[in-house]
Amino acid sequence: MQEAGVTETTGVRERVLGTATRLFYAQGVRAVGIDLVVAEAAVAKTSLYRHFRTKDDLVAAFLQAEDADFWSTWDAATTEGGGDAMAELEAQLAWIAERVSRPGYRGCPQLNVAAEFPEPDHPARTVAVAHKAELRARLEAITTRLDVPEPRLLAGQLALLVDGAFARSPVAKVDDTGELLVGAARTLLAASGVSR
């Protein structure tokens, strides 16, 4: 069966995942049923289940795609830092500050989904937990290069600031979350003996 001009299997998968991503991020995972994804993607329900055995698998794929996008942007900012740890950290904070200031920003997808699925072994929560562990590890790699007394502690504090910005931005009446993130990070860095 040919569905709305899609002849390749990967085309159907990408359309389903793209549609689910848009809906899950805009409305929340629990609020979006499979029937809505199928209708919006204009595919047969059997096609969705051919690529994603369950809704949980679709949610995990959504978060994995968001994860890949996030780290792709992170890696570009790393390159922008040119090997200098402070320049790299500033580049990371700058794009995150821009991200949380975008119109329609609804927060970090990993945090949003983790809040919806408290079960520790849920496939989507597993992706979210791994994402947050990776964020802290990457920040620790930077803070270690800054040669601060407690790089692990500083990395944890920076991760907390970033996640706080992700959580605050969608509900803030004043669009200053990005500025607050950068300012608070600079205060933390100064307290750790890092100056620019």
Short mmCIF file of N, CA, C and O in Angstrom, two decimals, residues 74 85-97 139 142-143 146 148 153-165 176-196:
data_model
loop_
_atom_site.label_atom_id
_atom_site.label_comp_id
_atom_site.label_asym_id
_atom_site.label_seq_id
_atom_site.Cartn_x
_atom_site.Cartn_y
_atom_site.Cartn_z
N TRP A 74 25.88 21.07 20.55
CA TRP A 74 26.95 21.12 21.55
C TRP A 74 28.31 20.95 20.88
O TRP A 74 29.25 21.71 21.16
N ALA A 85 39.16 26.10 27.00
CA ALA A 85 38.06 25.61 27.85
C ALA A 85 37.06 26.72 28.20
O ALA A 85 35.85 26.50 28.15
N MET A 86 37.57 27.90 28.54
CA MET A 86 36.65 28.99 28.91
C MET A 86 35.85 29.45 27.69
O MET A 86 34.64 29.68 27.80
N ALA A 87 36.49 29.56 26.54
CA ALA A 87 35.77 29.95 25.32
C ALA A 87 34.72 28.91 24.97
O ALA A 87 33.62 29.24 24.53
N GLU A 88 35.06 27.64 25.18
CA GLU A 88 34.09 26.56 24.90
C GLU A 88 32.89 26.67 25.83
O GLU A 88 31.74 26.58 25.40
N LEU A 89 33.15 26.87 27.12
CA LEU A 89 32.05 26.98 28.07
C LEU A 89 31.17 28.18 27.75
O LEU A 89 29.94 28.08 27.78
N GLU A 90 31.79 29.29 27.40
CA GLU A 90 31.02 30.47 27.03
C GLU A 90 30.17 30.21 25.78
O GLU A 90 29.01 30.65 25.71
N ALA A 91 30.71 29.47 24.82
CA ALA A 91 29.95 29.14 23.61
C ALA A 91 28.78 28.23 23.95
O ALA A 91 27.67 28.40 23.41
N GLN A 92 28.99 27.28 24.85
CA GLN A 92 27.90 26.38 25.26
C GLN A 92 26.79 27.18 25.95
O GLN A 92 25.61 27.03 25.64
N LEU A 93 27.17 28.03 26.87
CA LEU A 93 26.18 28.82 27.59
C LEU A 93 25.44 29.78 26.67
O LEU A 93 24.23 30.00 26.83
N ALA A 94 26.15 30.31 25.68
CA ALA A 94 25.51 31.25 24.75
C ALA A 94 24.41 30.58 23.93
O ALA A 94 23.31 31.13 23.79
N TRP A 95 24.67 29.39 23.38
CA TRP A 95 23.63 28.77 22.57
C TRP A 95 22.49 28.25 23.44
O TRP A 95 21.33 28.27 23.03
N ILE A 96 22.81 27.82 24.66
CA ILE A 96 21.74 27.37 25.55
C ILE A 96 20.87 28.56 25.95
O ILE A 96 19.64 28.47 25.98
N ALA A 97 21.51 29.71 26.23
CA ALA A 97 20.76 30.92 26.56
C ALA A 97 19.86 31.33 25.40
O ALA A 97 18.70 31.73 25.60
N LEU A 139 30.24 18.75 30.89
CA LEU A 139 30.60 19.94 31.66
C LEU A 139 31.82 19.67 32.54
O LEU A 139 32.69 20.53 32.68
N ILE A 142 34.98 20.00 30.67
CA ILE A 142 35.37 21.41 30.50
C ILE A 142 35.94 21.96 31.81
O ILE A 142 37.00 22.60 31.81
N THR A 143 35.25 21.73 32.92
CA THR A 143 35.71 22.31 34.19
C THR A 143 37.05 21.71 34.62
O THR A 143 37.85 22.40 35.26
N LEU A 146 39.57 23.71 33.03
CA LEU A 146 39.69 25.05 33.63
C LEU A 146 40.61 25.05 34.84
O LEU A 146 40.95 26.10 35.37
N VAL A 148 40.09 24.09 37.99
CA VAL A 148 39.48 24.58 39.23
C VAL A 148 39.70 23.55 40.33
O VAL A 148 39.94 22.37 40.05
N LEU A 153 32.32 19.21 41.24
CA LEU A 153 31.32 20.03 41.92
C LEU A 153 30.86 21.18 41.02
O LEU A 153 29.66 21.43 40.88
N LEU A 154 31.80 21.87 40.40
CA LEU A 154 31.45 22.98 39.51
C LEU A 154 30.61 22.49 38.34
O LEU A 154 29.63 23.13 37.96
N ALA A 155 30.95 21.34 37.79
CA ALA A 155 30.17 20.78 36.68
C ALA A 155 28.74 20.48 37.13
O ALA A 155 27.78 20.76 36.40
N GLY A 156 28.59 19.93 38.32
CA GLY A 156 27.25 19.66 38.85
C GLY A 156 26.45 20.93 39.04
O GLY A 156 25.25 20.99 38.74
N GLN A 157 27.11 21.97 39.54
CA GLN A 157 26.43 23.25 39.73
C GLN A 157 26.02 23.87 38.39
O GLN A 157 24.92 24.40 38.25
N LEU A 158 26.91 23.78 37.40
CA LEU A 158 26.57 24.31 36.08
C LEU A 158 25.43 23.52 35.45
O LEU A 158 24.53 24.09 34.82
N ALA A 159 25.45 22.19 35.62
CA ALA A 159 24.35 21.36 35.09
C ALA A 159 23.03 21.74 35.74
O ALA A 159 21.99 21.81 35.07
N LEU A 160 23.08 22.02 37.03
CA LEU A 160 21.87 22.44 37.74
C LEU A 160 21.35 23.77 37.21
O LEU A 160 20.15 23.96 37.01
N LEU A 161 22.27 24.70 36.93
CA LEU A 161 21.87 25.99 36.35
C LEU A 161 21.23 25.80 34.98
O LEU A 161 20.20 26.42 34.67
N VAL A 162 21.85 24.98 34.15
CA VAL A 162 21.32 24.74 32.80
C VAL A 162 19.92 24.13 32.89
O VAL A 162 18.98 24.58 32.22
N ASP A 163 19.78 23.09 33.72
CA ASP A 163 18.47 22.46 33.85
C ASP A 163 17.44 23.41 34.45
O ASP A 163 16.27 23.40 34.08
N GLY A 164 17.89 24.27 35.36
CA GLY A 164 16.99 25.29 35.91
C GLY A 164 16.51 26.25 34.83
O GLY A 164 15.34 26.63 34.80
N ALA A 165 17.41 26.63 33.93
CA ALA A 165 17.02 27.51 32.82
C ALA A 165 16.03 26.80 31.91
O ALA A 165 15.04 27.40 31.46
N ASP A 176 14.15 36.66 30.58
CA ASP A 176 15.52 36.94 30.97
C ASP A 176 16.25 35.68 31.42
O ASP A 176 17.34 35.76 31.99
N THR A 177 15.69 34.52 31.12
CA THR A 177 16.28 33.28 31.60
C THR A 177 17.68 33.07 31.05
O THR A 177 18.59 32.68 31.79
N GLY A 178 17.88 33.35 29.77
CA GLY A 178 19.21 33.18 29.19
C GLY A 178 20.24 34.07 29.86
O GLY A 178 21.35 33.64 30.17
N GLU A 179 19.87 35.33 30.09
CA GLU A 179 20.77 36.27 30.77
C GLU A 179 21.07 35.81 32.19
O GLU A 179 22.22 35.90 32.65
N LEU A 180 20.05 35.34 32.89
CA LEU A 180 20.25 34.86 34.25
C LEU A 180 21.17 33.64 34.28
O LEU A 180 22.03 33.52 35.16
N LEU A 181 21.01 32.75 33.31
CA LEU A 181 21.86 31.56 33.23
C LEU A 181 23.33 31.97 33.08
O LEU A 181 24.20 31.51 33.82
N VAL A 182 23.60 32.83 32.12
CA VAL A 182 24.98 33.25 31.86
C VAL A 182 25.55 34.00 33.06
O VAL A 182 26.69 33.75 33.48
N GLY A 183 24.76 34.90 33.65
CA GLY A 183 25.23 35.64 34.82
C GLY A 183 25.52 34.74 36.01
O GLY A 183 26.55 34.89 36.69
N ALA A 184 24.63 33.79 36.27
CA ALA A 184 24.83 32.87 37.40
C ALA A 184 26.06 31.98 37.16
O ALA A 184 26.83 31.71 38.09
N ALA A 185 26.25 31.55 35.92
CA ALA A 185 27.42 30.72 35.60
C ALA A 185 28.70 31.52 35.82
O ALA A 185 29.68 30.99 36.37
N ARG A 186 28.71 32.78 35.41
CA ARG A 186 29.89 33.62 35.61
C ARG A 186 30.19 33.81 37.10
O ARG A 186 31.35 33.82 37.53
N THR A 187 29.13 33.94 37.89
CA THR A 187 29.31 34.07 39.35
C THR A 187 29.92 32.80 39.92
O THR A 187 30.85 32.86 40.75
N LEU A 188 29.43 31.66 39.49
CA LEU A 188 29.98 30.37 39.94
C LEU A 188 31.45 30.23 39.54
O LEU A 188 32.28 29.79 40.32
N LEU A 189 31.75 30.59 38.31
CA LEU A 189 33.11 30.48 37.81
C LEU A 189 34.06 31.40 38.59
O LEU A 189 35.16 30.99 38.98
N ALA A 190 33.61 32.62 38.87
CA ALA A 190 34.42 33.56 39.64
C ALA A 190 34.67 33.02 41.05
O ALA A 190 35.78 33.10 41.58
N ALA A 191 33.63 32.44 41.65
CA ALA A 191 33.78 31.85 42.99
C ALA A 191 34.73 30.67 43.00
O ALA A 191 35.33 30.36 44.03
N SER A 192 34.89 30.03 41.82
CA SER A 192 35.82 28.91 41.71
C SER A 192 37.22 29.36 41.31
O SER A 192 38.10 28.53 41.09
N GLY A 193 37.40 30.67 41.17
CA GLY A 193 38.71 31.18 40.85
C GLY A 193 38.99 31.35 39.36
O GLY A 193 40.11 31.59 38.96
N VAL A 194 37.95 31.23 38.53
CA VAL A 194 38.13 31.38 37.09
C VAL A 194 37.79 32.81 36.73
O VAL A 194 36.72 33.32 37.06
N SER A 195 38.69 33.46 36.03
CA SER A 195 38.41 34.82 35.58
C SER A 195 38.65 34.89 34.08
O SER A 195 39.39 34.09 33.52
N ARG A 196 38.00 35.84 33.45
CA ARG A 196 38.12 35.97 31.98
C ARG A 196 38.55 37.37 31.65
O ARG A 196 38.04 38.33 32.15
#
